[in-house]
Amino acid sequence: MSLDVPRVIARPARAPRAAGPRSPSRGRRGVSWLVLGCYLLGALVLTWRLWADPASRMQAGDPHDVDLFAWFLRYSATAVSHGHLPALFTTTLNAPRGVNMMWNTAFLLPGVLLTPITLLAGPQASLTLGLTTSIAGSAASAFWVLRRWDASRPAAALGGAVYGFSPALLNSGTGHYHLALAVIPPLMIDALLRIVTGRGRPVPTGAWLGLLTATQLLIAEEPLIDTAVTSLILVGVIAASRPRAVPARVRGAALGLGTGAAAALMLCAYPLWVQFRGPLREHSVLHGPWSGNLAFFVDPSGNLLFHTQASASLVAGTNLGLPEVLGYLGWPLIVVLAAAAIRYRRDLRVRCAAVTCAVLELCSLGGGPLTIAGRQLPGAFLPYHWLQGLPLFAQVLPDRFCILAAGAAGAGLAFSLDRARSGAAGQARSGAGDRARPGAAAQSGRRRFLPVAVACLALVPLLPLPYQAARPVSVPAGWQAVFASLRLAPGARVLVVPVPLVYDTDAMRWQADTGEPRTMIAGYFLGPDRTGQASFSIGPPLAAAEFLNQLRDGRSRVWPSSPALVRSALAYWRAAAVLAVTGPGSSLGRFLAGLLGRPSARAGQVVAWDRGGYG
């Protein structure tokens, strides 16, 4: 099942120089390294505000998720510093119940690899480095894959940039580091296509696919599902386009895919067992359909160079915020891609990229219904409507298909650009007899340059602005002094007020920056509720935790039932110590003193009560 890719028209060979001719392969490698260098430079430009102080600056827009990933990196680094890999189930957070890390975006493999940076410079420095290399690495991955499928270097460079610097990937980078690190999916798709088309040997390519799958599993699982859907679309288009070649490829494809599945299961058996058979496993069901917005494909957000106040306000007003607004391509690129798909539909590469991009963008709209011009389109007309009920899809956010849709858009642009340039070169050769006419050479040059100009102009609306920087919440004065005076046992459970919850992650940031407390009650994590449904709730003590946070912020007052509510929560948690970042004379300080007695330690902004026999 060959893709029948056309060969790029070869340039006439130059006569070797008299002294020490330069190797053509060395020159081509130099161009590729230049492209990768440009990707890295572009990533540094986008993150320069963070690099001004990488240990204490983060990108603005999603502080709670940034705090969460800082905690994940500290968790992995602490494990490695003690000579072992991070546990897949832990009570370091949400004691005493714990957290199943496999049901969370635990970023385990990057956390292990970034351990030296985390220990030397702190988790925020590791996140800044990770974000920068994710952008450049994702673009480089797409560039490498496009080159393997015979895209020219200029076209592959442009296609890689569309993927790595797409609004989908950059908006994800606001706080979803596990999605911004999109290096592996293009490599997985390349390995799969080489298996099903016969361009790669089944067993070694299958083993490589299994290794990539295991790697992605330990980065983030959701992109695995997105990649699987993308692969099914591509294989379907290839099979429908070359039906007669299918029987000849079945055996080799089955061998390669079987090898990949076996390798992935060997590497992932224990993590998957912990996830599906271990403690706190989940049984998610779909809670209502996801309904997308067509406007997000053409209305730019405020982090793009060219936007309007109205479009920026539309994006900023979404309930999930900028990290989940991933569909923007802009009218110019959409028109160019549509025109190229029609013009070069006989090229299987262009056809595969176009269909894949279109289907993934439709999947990003969810299961419907979809409102168009005041009318509702039933969900049955949207492809994701038929996927959302499948196992594991209940926790998939459909808009994230836009990340790989951006990769398909870059591939379609690259392959179409090569076809357009080849056509222009062919016209130039056919008109070689007319070059004696004045202006013929210039006209030929314009024909070859025009496709490049059109492609570049179509990408102008996608030009991003650098990330805005913000500072993480600072560690309170007296934090470490209080822990030093308490001398708690390593497994002692500590309740910190403000209690860490889904929208109040200050304590998790302080734990990530200092390593204290070693075991913390509550947290921002995903775990099962009583029915096994995925939830961000800490369970029955949630009401007490919210009361304490509201009391600290001055948004609540003490009711007669409040002491009993908090006592019940403390009995459930069996907290060995309670720390409050507040003054002893505040409403929260007076309430805790009345409940727990005289503070055991006090320093700076921190007041603590040692509860002795608990923990």
Coordinates of C-alpha atoms in Angstrom, one line a residue:
M1 CA 0.0 0.0 0.0
S2 CA 2.3 2.7 -1.2
L3 CA 1.5 6.3 -0.8
D4 CA 2.8 7.0 -4.3
V5 CA 4.5 10.2 -3.2
P6 CA 5.9 12.2 -6.0
R7 CA 9.6 12.8 -6.0
V8 CA 10.8 16.4 -5.6
I9 CA 12.3 17.6 -8.9
A10 CA 16.0 17.2 -8.6
R11 CA 18.2 20.2 -9.2
P12 CA 21.0 19.9 -11.8
A13 CA 24.2 18.7 -10.2
R14 CA 27.0 21.3 -9.9
A15 CA 30.5 20.6 -11.1
P16 CA 32.8 19.8 -8.2
R17 CA 35.1 22.6 -7.2
A18 CA 38.8 22.2 -7.8
A19 CA 39.8 22.3 -4.2
G20 CA 37.9 20.5 -1.4
P21 CA 34.3 20.3 -2.6
R22 CA 31.7 20.6 0.2
S23 CA 29.7 17.4 0.9
P24 CA 26.0 17.9 -0.3
S25 CA 24.8 15.7 2.6
R26 CA 26.7 17.9 5.1
G27 CA 25.1 21.0 3.6
R28 CA 21.7 19.5 3.8
R29 CA 22.3 18.6 7.4
G30 CA 23.3 22.1 8.1
V31 CA 20.0 23.4 6.7
S32 CA 18.1 21.0 9.0
W33 CA 20.1 22.2 12.0
L34 CA 19.4 25.8 11.0
V35 CA 15.6 25.0 11.0
L36 CA 15.8 23.4 14.4
G37 CA 17.8 26.4 15.7
C38 CA 15.1 28.7 14.4
Y39 CA 12.5 26.6 16.2
L40 CA 14.4 27.0 19.5
L41 CA 14.9 30.7 18.9
G42 CA 11.2 31.1 18.3
A43 CA 10.4 29.2 21.5
L44 CA 12.8 31.4 23.4
V45 CA 11.2 34.6 22.0
L46 CA 7.8 33.3 23.2
T47 CA 9.1 32.6 26.7
W48 CA 11.6 35.4 27.2
R49 CA 9.6 37.0 29.9
L50 CA 9.8 33.7 31.9
W51 CA 13.5 33.4 31.3
A52 CA 14.1 36.8 32.8
D53 CA 13.6 35.0 36.2
P54 CA 12.9 31.3 35.4
A55 CA 12.7 30.2 39.0
S56 CA 10.0 32.7 40.0
R57 CA 8.1 33.6 36.9
M58 CA 5.3 31.6 35.3
Q59 CA 3.0 32.3 32.3
A60 CA -0.1 34.2 33.3
G61 CA -3.6 32.8 32.7
D62 CA -3.8 29.5 34.5
P63 CA -2.1 29.7 37.9
H64 CA -3.8 26.7 39.5
D65 CA -2.6 24.3 36.8
V66 CA 0.9 25.8 36.9
D67 CA 0.9 25.2 40.7
L68 CA -0.3 21.6 40.1
F69 CA 2.5 20.8 37.7
A70 CA 5.0 22.4 40.0
W71 CA 3.8 20.0 42.6
F72 CA 4.1 17.0 40.2
L73 CA 7.7 17.9 39.4
R74 CA 8.6 18.3 43.1
Y75 CA 7.0 14.9 43.8
S76 CA 9.0 13.2 41.1
A77 CA 12.2 14.9 42.1
T78 CA 11.8 14.0 45.8
A79 CA 11.4 10.3 44.8
V80 CA 14.5 10.3 42.6
S81 CA 16.5 12.1 45.2
H82 CA 15.7 9.2 47.6
G83 CA 16.9 6.7 45.1
H84 CA 13.6 5.4 43.6
L85 CA 11.1 6.2 41.0
P86 CA 7.9 8.1 41.9
A87 CA 5.2 5.9 43.3
L88 CA 2.0 5.6 41.2
F89 CA -0.1 5.8 44.3
T90 CA 0.7 8.3 47.1
T91 CA -0.6 9.8 50.3
T92 CA 1.8 12.7 50.0
L93 CA -1.3 14.6 48.9
N94 CA -4.9 14.1 50.0
A95 CA -3.9 12.2 53.1
P96 CA -5.2 9.8 54.4
R97 CA -7.0 8.7 51.3
G98 CA -4.3 9.5 48.8
V99 CA -4.1 10.0 45.0
N100 CA -3.8 7.5 42.1
M101 CA -1.3 9.3 40.0
M102 CA -2.2 7.3 36.8
W103 CA -5.6 9.0 36.8
N104 CA -4.0 12.4 37.0
T105 CA -1.8 14.4 34.6
A106 CA 1.2 13.5 36.8
F107 CA 3.9 14.3 34.1
L108 CA 6.0 11.4 35.5
L109 CA 8.6 10.9 32.9
P110 CA 9.4 14.6 32.4
G111 CA 9.4 15.0 36.1
V112 CA 12.1 12.3 36.4
L113 CA 14.2 13.8 33.6
L114 CA 14.0 17.3 35.0
T115 CA 14.9 16.2 38.5
P116 CA 18.4 17.9 38.5
I117 CA 16.9 21.2 37.5
T118 CA 14.1 20.9 40.0
L119 CA 16.5 20.2 42.9
L120 CA 19.0 22.9 41.9
A121 CA 16.7 25.7 40.8
G122 CA 13.2 24.7 41.8
P123 CA 10.2 23.3 40.0
Q124 CA 9.2 26.6 38.3
A125 CA 12.6 26.7 36.5
S126 CA 12.0 23.1 35.3
L127 CA 8.5 24.1 34.0
T128 CA 10.0 27.0 32.1
L129 CA 12.6 24.8 30.5
G130 CA 10.0 22.1 29.8
L131 CA 7.7 24.6 28.1
T132 CA 10.4 26.1 25.9
T133 CA 11.7 22.7 24.8
S134 CA 8.1 21.4 24.3
I135 CA 7.4 24.1 21.7
A136 CA 10.7 23.7 19.8
G137 CA 10.6 19.9 20.2
S138 CA 7.1 19.6 18.9
A139 CA 7.9 21.6 15.8
A140 CA 11.1 19.6 15.3
S141 CA 9.2 16.3 15.6
A142 CA 6.7 17.4 12.9
F143 CA 9.6 18.6 10.7
W144 CA 11.4 15.3 11.0
V145 CA 8.2 13.3 10.2
L146 CA 7.4 15.5 7.2
R147 CA 10.9 15.0 5.8
R148 CA 10.5 11.2 6.2
W149 CA 7.4 11.5 4.0
D150 CA 9.4 13.3 1.3
A151 CA 8.4 16.9 2.0
S152 CA 11.2 19.4 1.0
R153 CA 13.1 21.1 3.7
P154 CA 11.4 24.5 3.3
A155 CA 8.0 23.0 3.2
A156 CA 8.7 20.7 6.1
A157 CA 10.1 23.6 8.1
L158 CA 6.9 25.6 7.5
G159 CA 4.7 22.6 8.4
G160 CA 6.6 21.9 11.6
A161 CA 6.2 25.6 12.6
V162 CA 2.4 25.4 12.0
Y163 CA 2.3 22.5 14.5
G164 CA 4.8 23.6 17.2
F165 CA 3.7 27.2 17.2
S166 CA 0.0 26.7 16.6
P167 CA -2.5 28.5 18.8
A168 CA -3.7 25.0 19.9
L169 CA -0.3 24.0 21.3
L170 CA 0.6 27.5 22.6
N171 CA -2.7 28.0 24.4
S172 CA -2.3 24.6 25.9
G173 CA 1.1 25.8 27.2
T174 CA -0.6 28.4 29.4
G175 CA -0.9 25.7 32.0
H176 CA -1.4 22.3 30.4
Y177 CA 2.2 21.2 30.1
H178 CA 1.3 17.6 29.4
L179 CA -0.5 18.7 26.2
A180 CA 2.1 21.3 25.1
L181 CA 4.7 18.5 25.2
A182 CA 3.4 17.2 21.8
V183 CA 6.7 15.6 20.6
I184 CA 5.6 11.9 20.6
P185 CA 2.3 11.9 18.7
P186 CA 3.8 12.7 15.3
L187 CA 6.5 10.0 15.8
M188 CA 3.8 7.5 16.7
I189 CA 1.8 8.4 13.6
D190 CA 4.9 8.1 11.5
A191 CA 5.7 4.6 12.9
L192 CA 2.1 3.5 12.3
L193 CA 2.0 4.7 8.7
R194 CA 5.3 3.0 8.0
I195 CA 3.9 -0.2 9.2
V196 CA 0.6 -0.1 7.3
T197 CA 2.2 1.2 4.1
G198 CA 5.2 -1.2 4.1
R199 CA 7.8 1.5 4.3
G200 CA 9.1 0.2 7.5
R201 CA 10.0 -3.4 8.7
P202 CA 7.1 -4.7 10.8
V203 CA 9.0 -6.0 13.8
P204 CA 11.5 -3.2 14.5
T205 CA 9.0 -0.5 13.6
G206 CA 6.4 -2.1 15.7
A207 CA 8.8 -2.3 18.7
W208 CA 9.6 1.4 18.1
L209 CA 5.8 2.2 18.1
G210 CA 5.4 0.3 21.4
L211 CA 8.3 2.3 23.0
L212 CA 6.7 5.5 21.9
T213 CA 3.4 4.5 23.3
A214 CA 4.9 3.7 26.7
T215 CA 6.7 7.0 26.7
Q216 CA 3.6 8.9 25.9
L217 CA 1.7 7.0 28.6
L218 CA 4.1 8.3 31.2
I219 CA 3.8 11.9 29.9
A220 CA 0.0 12.1 29.5
E221 CA -2.6 9.5 28.5
E222 CA -5.2 11.8 26.7
P223 CA -2.9 12.5 23.7
L224 CA -2.7 8.7 23.3
I225 CA -6.5 8.6 22.6
D226 CA -6.2 11.6 20.3
T227 CA -3.4 9.9 18.4
A228 CA -5.3 6.7 18.1
V229 CA -8.3 8.5 16.6
T230 CA -6.0 10.4 14.2
S231 CA -4.3 7.2 13.1
L232 CA -7.6 5.5 12.4
I233 CA -8.6 8.4 10.2
L234 CA -5.4 8.2 8.3
V235 CA -5.4 4.5 7.8
G236 CA -9.1 4.7 6.7
V237 CA -8.3 7.3 4.1
I238 CA -5.3 5.3 2.8
A239 CA -7.3 2.0 2.6
A240 CA -10.2 3.7 0.9
S241 CA -7.8 5.3 -1.6
R242 CA -5.9 2.1 -2.4
P243 CA -8.4 -0.7 -1.8
R244 CA -6.6 -3.2 -4.1
A245 CA -3.4 -2.8 -2.0
V246 CA -5.1 -3.7 1.3
P247 CA -4.9 -7.5 1.1
A248 CA -1.2 -7.5 0.4
R249 CA -0.5 -5.3 3.5
V250 CA -2.7 -7.1 6.1
R251 CA -0.2 -9.6 7.2
G252 CA 2.7 -7.2 7.6
A253 CA 0.5 -4.6 9.3
A254 CA -0.9 -7.2 11.7
L255 CA 2.7 -8.3 12.6
G256 CA 3.9 -4.8 13.1
L257 CA 0.9 -3.7 15.2
G258 CA 1.0 -6.9 17.2
T259 CA 4.6 -6.3 18.0
G260 CA 3.8 -2.7 19.0
A261 CA 1.0 -3.8 21.2
A262 CA 3.1 -6.5 22.9
A263 CA 6.0 -4.1 23.5
A264 CA 3.7 -1.4 24.9
L265 CA 2.0 -3.9 27.2
M266 CA 5.3 -5.2 28.5
L267 CA 6.5 -1.7 29.3
C268 CA 3.1 -0.4 30.6
A269 CA 1.7 -3.4 32.4
Y270 CA 2.3 -2.2 35.9
P271 CA 1.2 1.4 35.4
L272 CA -2.0 0.2 33.7
W273 CA -2.6 -2.3 36.5
V274 CA -2.3 0.5 39.1
Q275 CA -4.7 2.6 37.1
F276 CA -7.4 0.1 36.4
R277 CA -7.0 -2.4 39.2
G278 CA -5.2 -0.4 41.9
P279 CA -6.6 1.9 44.6
L280 CA -8.9 4.8 43.8
R281 CA -9.6 3.6 40.3
E282 CA -12.3 5.5 38.4
H283 CA -15.3 4.4 36.3
S284 CA -16.2 7.6 34.5
V285 CA -19.4 8.1 32.6
L286 CA -20.3 11.0 30.3
H287 CA -21.9 13.9 32.0
G288 CA -23.7 15.8 29.2
P289 CA -22.5 16.5 25.7
W290 CA -19.6 18.9 24.9
S291 CA -20.8 21.6 22.6
G292 CA -18.1 23.6 20.6
N293 CA -18.2 27.0 19.0
L294 CA -17.4 27.5 15.3
A295 CA -16.3 31.1 16.1
F296 CA -13.2 29.8 17.7
F297 CA -11.8 28.6 14.4
V298 CA -11.7 32.2 13.0
D299 CA -11.8 34.6 16.0
P300 CA -8.2 35.2 17.3
S301 CA -7.5 35.3 21.0
G302 CA -5.6 38.1 22.7
N303 CA -2.3 36.3 22.7
L304 CA -2.1 36.5 18.9
L305 CA -0.4 39.4 17.3
F306 CA -3.4 40.3 15.1
H307 CA -6.7 40.3 17.0
T308 CA -9.6 42.6 17.8
Q309 CA -10.9 43.6 21.2
A310 CA -14.2 41.7 20.3
S311 CA -12.4 38.5 19.4
A312 CA -10.2 38.6 22.5
S313 CA -13.2 39.2 24.7
L314 CA -15.0 36.3 23.2
V315 CA -12.2 33.9 23.9
A316 CA -11.5 35.3 27.4
G317 CA -15.2 34.9 28.3
T318 CA -15.3 31.1 27.8
N319 CA -15.9 29.1 31.0
L320 CA -12.8 27.0 30.7
G321 CA -10.5 29.8 29.7
L322 CA -7.7 30.2 27.1
P323 CA -6.1 26.7 27.7
E324 CA -9.2 25.1 26.2
V325 CA -9.7 27.4 23.2
L326 CA -7.6 25.5 20.7
G327 CA -9.3 25.6 17.3
Y328 CA -8.1 28.9 15.8
L329 CA -6.7 28.6 12.2
G330 CA -7.9 31.8 10.7
W331 CA -9.8 32.4 7.5
P332 CA -6.7 32.7 5.3
L333 CA -5.2 29.4 6.2
I334 CA -8.6 27.6 6.1
V335 CA -9.2 29.0 2.6
V336 CA -5.7 28.0 1.4
L337 CA -6.0 24.5 2.8
A338 CA -9.4 24.0 1.3
A339 CA -8.2 25.2 -2.1
A340 CA -5.1 23.1 -1.9
A341 CA -7.1 20.0 -0.9
I342 CA -9.3 20.4 -4.0
R343 CA -6.4 21.3 -6.4
Y344 CA -4.1 18.4 -5.3
R345 CA -6.7 15.9 -4.2
R346 CA -5.0 13.2 -6.3
D347 CA -1.9 13.4 -4.1
L348 CA -2.6 10.9 -1.4
R349 CA -0.5 12.8 1.1
V350 CA -2.5 16.0 0.6
R351 CA -5.8 14.1 0.7
C352 CA -4.8 12.3 4.0
A353 CA -3.8 15.5 5.7
A354 CA -6.9 17.4 4.5
V355 CA -9.4 14.7 5.6
T356 CA -7.6 14.2 8.9
C357 CA -7.6 17.9 9.7
A358 CA -11.3 18.3 8.8
V359 CA -12.4 15.3 10.8
L360 CA -10.4 16.2 13.9
E361 CA -11.7 19.8 13.8
L362 CA -15.2 18.4 13.6
C363 CA -14.4 16.1 16.5
S364 CA -13.3 19.1 18.5
L365 CA -16.8 20.4 18.4
G366 CA -18.0 17.6 20.6
G367 CA -21.1 15.5 20.4
G368 CA -23.5 18.4 19.8
P369 CA -26.0 19.8 19.3
L370 CA -24.2 22.6 17.5
T371 CA -25.7 26.0 17.0
I372 CA -25.2 27.5 13.5
A373 CA -26.8 30.8 12.7
G374 CA -29.4 30.4 15.4
R375 CA -30.2 26.8 14.3
Q376 CA -29.2 23.6 16.0
L377 CA -27.3 20.9 14.2
P378 CA -28.1 17.5 15.8
G379 CA -25.1 15.8 17.4
A380 CA -25.5 12.8 15.0
F381 CA -23.9 14.9 12.3
L382 CA -20.7 15.3 14.3
P383 CA -18.1 12.4 14.4
Y384 CA -17.4 12.7 18.1
H385 CA -21.1 12.0 18.8
W386 CA -20.3 8.4 17.9
L387 CA -17.1 8.3 20.0
Q388 CA -18.1 9.9 23.3
G389 CA -19.8 6.8 24.7
L390 CA -16.7 4.5 24.2
P391 CA -14.6 3.4 27.1
L392 CA -12.1 6.1 28.3
F393 CA -13.7 8.8 26.2
A394 CA -15.7 10.2 29.1
Q395 CA -12.6 12.0 30.3
V396 CA -11.5 13.2 26.9
L397 CA -12.0 16.9 26.2
P398 CA -12.9 17.1 22.5
D399 CA -11.3 20.5 21.9
R400 CA -7.9 19.0 22.4
F401 CA -8.2 17.2 19.1
C402 CA -7.2 20.6 17.7
I403 CA -3.6 20.0 18.6
L404 CA -3.2 17.1 16.1
A405 CA -5.5 18.9 13.7
A406 CA -2.9 21.7 13.6
G407 CA -0.3 19.1 12.8
A408 CA -2.5 17.8 10.0
A409 CA -2.9 21.4 8.7
G410 CA 0.8 21.8 8.7
A411 CA 1.3 18.6 6.8
G412 CA -1.3 19.6 4.3
L413 CA 0.3 23.0 3.8
A414 CA 3.8 21.4 3.4
F415 CA 2.7 18.8 0.8
S416 CA 0.6 21.2 -1.1
L417 CA 3.4 23.8 -1.2
D418 CA 5.7 21.2 -2.7
R419 CA 3.2 20.3 -5.3
A420 CA 2.6 23.9 -6.2
R421 CA 6.3 24.6 -6.5
S422 CA 6.8 21.5 -8.6
G423 CA 4.0 22.6 -10.9
A424 CA 5.6 26.0 -11.2
A425 CA 9.0 24.5 -12.0
G426 CA 7.4 22.2 -14.6
Q427 CA 5.8 25.3 -16.3
A428 CA 9.2 27.0 -16.3
R429 CA 10.8 24.0 -18.0
S430 CA 8.0 23.8 -20.6
G431 CA 8.5 27.4 -21.4
A432 CA 12.3 27.2 -21.6
G433 CA 12.1 27.9 -25.3
D434 CA 10.6 31.3 -24.6
R435 CA 13.2 32.5 -22.3
A436 CA 14.8 34.6 -24.9
R437 CA 11.9 36.9 -24.6
P438 CA 12.5 39.9 -22.3
G439 CA 11.2 39.2 -18.7
A440 CA 10.7 35.4 -19.2
A441 CA 13.2 34.5 -16.5
A442 CA 11.6 36.9 -14.0
Q443 CA 8.2 35.5 -14.8
S444 CA 9.4 32.0 -14.2
G445 CA 10.9 33.0 -10.8
R446 CA 7.6 34.6 -9.8
R447 CA 5.8 31.4 -10.5
R448 CA 8.0 29.5 -8.2
F449 CA 7.9 32.2 -5.5
L450 CA 4.2 32.7 -5.5
P451 CA 3.2 29.5 -3.7
V452 CA 5.7 30.3 -0.9
A453 CA 4.3 33.8 -0.6
V454 CA 0.7 32.6 -0.4
A455 CA 1.6 30.0 2.2
C456 CA 3.5 32.5 4.4
L457 CA 0.7 35.1 4.1
A458 CA -1.9 32.5 5.2
L459 CA 0.1 32.0 8.4
V460 CA 0.4 35.7 9.3
P461 CA -2.8 35.6 11.4
L462 CA -1.3 32.8 13.5
L463 CA 1.7 34.9 14.7
P464 CA 1.8 34.6 18.5
L465 CA 2.7 37.1 21.1
P466 CA 5.1 36.2 23.9
Y467 CA 3.6 34.7 27.0
Q468 CA 2.6 37.2 29.7
A469 CA 4.5 36.6 32.9
A470 CA 3.2 36.4 36.5
R471 CA 4.7 35.5 39.8
P472 CA 3.7 32.4 41.7
V473 CA 2.4 33.0 45.2
S474 CA 5.4 33.5 47.5
V475 CA 6.2 31.1 50.4
P476 CA 4.8 32.8 53.5
A477 CA 7.3 34.3 55.9
G478 CA 8.0 31.9 58.7
W479 CA 6.9 28.8 56.8
Q480 CA 10.1 26.8 57.1
A481 CA 10.8 28.1 60.6
V482 CA 7.5 26.8 61.9
F483 CA 8.1 23.3 60.4
A484 CA 11.6 23.3 61.9
S485 CA 10.2 24.0 65.3
L486 CA 7.4 21.4 65.0
R487 CA 9.8 18.5 64.2
L488 CA 7.0 16.4 62.7
A489 CA 7.5 12.7 61.7
P490 CA 7.9 12.1 58.0
G491 CA 4.5 10.6 57.6
A492 CA 2.7 13.2 59.8
R493 CA -0.4 14.6 58.2
V494 CA -0.6 18.3 58.1
L495 CA -3.6 20.5 57.4
V496 CA -2.7 23.8 55.8
V497 CA -5.1 26.7 55.7
P498 CA -5.8 27.8 53.1
V499 CA -6.8 24.2 52.5
P500 CA -5.6 23.1 49.0
L501 CA -8.5 22.7 46.7
V502 CA -9.2 22.8 42.9
Y503 CA -9.3 26.6 42.9
D504 CA -7.1 27.3 45.8
T505 CA -3.6 25.8 45.2
D506 CA -1.4 28.1 47.3
A507 CA -0.4 25.4 49.7
M508 CA 0.5 23.0 46.9
R509 CA 2.8 25.7 45.5
W510 CA 4.4 26.2 48.9
Q511 CA 4.9 22.4 49.3
A512 CA 6.4 22.3 45.8
D513 CA 8.8 25.1 46.5
T514 CA 10.0 24.0 49.9
G515 CA 9.2 20.3 50.2
E516 CA 7.2 21.0 53.4
P517 CA 5.0 19.5 54.6
R518 CA 6.0 16.0 53.5
T519 CA 2.4 14.8 53.8
M520 CA -0.5 17.2 53.2
I521 CA -4.2 16.9 53.6
A522 CA -6.6 17.6 50.7
G523 CA -5.4 19.0 47.4
Y524 CA -6.1 19.6 43.7
F525 CA -6.3 16.2 42.0
L526 CA -8.7 13.9 40.2
G527 CA -10.2 11.0 42.1
P528 CA -13.3 8.9 42.3
D529 CA -16.4 10.0 44.1
R530 CA -18.7 7.5 45.8
T531 CA -19.9 6.1 42.5
G532 CA -16.4 6.0 40.9
Q533 CA -17.0 9.0 38.8
A534 CA -14.0 11.3 38.3
S535 CA -14.2 14.3 40.5
F536 CA -12.0 17.1 41.9
S537 CA -13.7 16.9 45.3
I538 CA -11.7 15.9 48.4
G539 CA -14.8 14.0 49.7
P540 CA -16.9 14.4 52.8
P541 CA -14.6 17.1 54.5
L542 CA -15.1 19.4 51.6
A543 CA -17.6 21.6 53.4
A544 CA -15.2 22.1 56.3
A545 CA -12.3 22.9 54.0
E546 CA -14.3 25.5 52.1
F547 CA -15.5 27.1 55.4
L548 CA -11.9 27.5 56.6
N549 CA -10.8 29.0 53.4
Q550 CA -13.8 31.4 53.3
L551 CA -13.2 32.4 56.9
R552 CA -9.5 33.2 56.1
D553 CA -10.6 35.3 53.2
G554 CA -13.2 37.1 55.1
R555 CA -16.1 35.6 53.0
S556 CA -17.7 33.8 55.9
R557 CA -18.4 34.0 59.6
V558 CA -18.5 31.5 62.4
W559 CA -21.8 29.8 62.8
P560 CA -22.8 27.7 65.9
S561 CA -22.4 24.5 63.8
S562 CA -18.9 25.5 62.5
P563 CA -16.8 24.0 65.3
A564 CA -18.6 20.6 65.0
L565 CA -18.1 20.7 61.3
V566 CA -14.4 21.3 61.6
R567 CA -13.9 18.8 64.4
S568 CA -15.5 16.1 62.3
A569 CA -13.2 16.9 59.4
L570 CA -10.1 16.8 61.7
A571 CA -11.2 13.4 63.0
Y572 CA -11.5 12.1 59.5
W573 CA -8.1 13.6 58.5
R574 CA -6.3 12.7 61.8
A575 CA -4.2 15.7 61.3
A576 CA -0.9 15.7 63.3
A577 CA -0.6 19.5 62.9
V578 CA -2.7 22.4 61.7
L579 CA -0.9 25.4 60.0
A580 CA -2.7 28.6 59.2
V581 CA -1.3 31.3 57.1
T582 CA -2.9 34.1 59.0
G583 CA -2.5 36.4 62.0
P584 CA -3.4 35.1 65.5
G585 CA -5.8 37.9 65.9
S586 CA -7.7 37.3 62.6
S587 CA -11.1 35.6 62.5
L588 CA -9.5 32.4 61.4
G589 CA -6.8 32.6 64.1
R590 CA -9.3 33.2 66.8
F591 CA -11.5 30.4 65.5
L592 CA -8.7 27.8 65.5
A593 CA -7.4 29.0 68.9
G594 CA -10.9 28.4 70.3
L595 CA -11.0 25.0 68.7
L596 CA -7.4 23.8 69.2
G597 CA -6.1 25.9 72.1
R598 CA -3.0 27.9 72.3
P599 CA -0.7 27.8 69.2
S600 CA 2.4 25.5 69.4
A601 CA 4.5 27.7 67.1
R602 CA 4.3 31.0 65.4
A603 CA 6.6 32.8 63.0
G604 CA 6.0 35.5 60.4
Q605 CA 2.7 34.9 58.8
V606 CA 2.3 31.3 60.0
V607 CA 0.5 30.0 63.1
A608 CA 0.7 26.3 63.9
W609 CA -0.9 23.8 66.3
D610 CA 0.8 20.5 67.1
R611 CA -1.9 17.9 67.7
G612 CA 0.5 15.2 69.0
G613 CA -1.1 11.8 68.9
Y614 CA -2.6 12.0 65.4
G615 CA -0.9 11.2 62.1

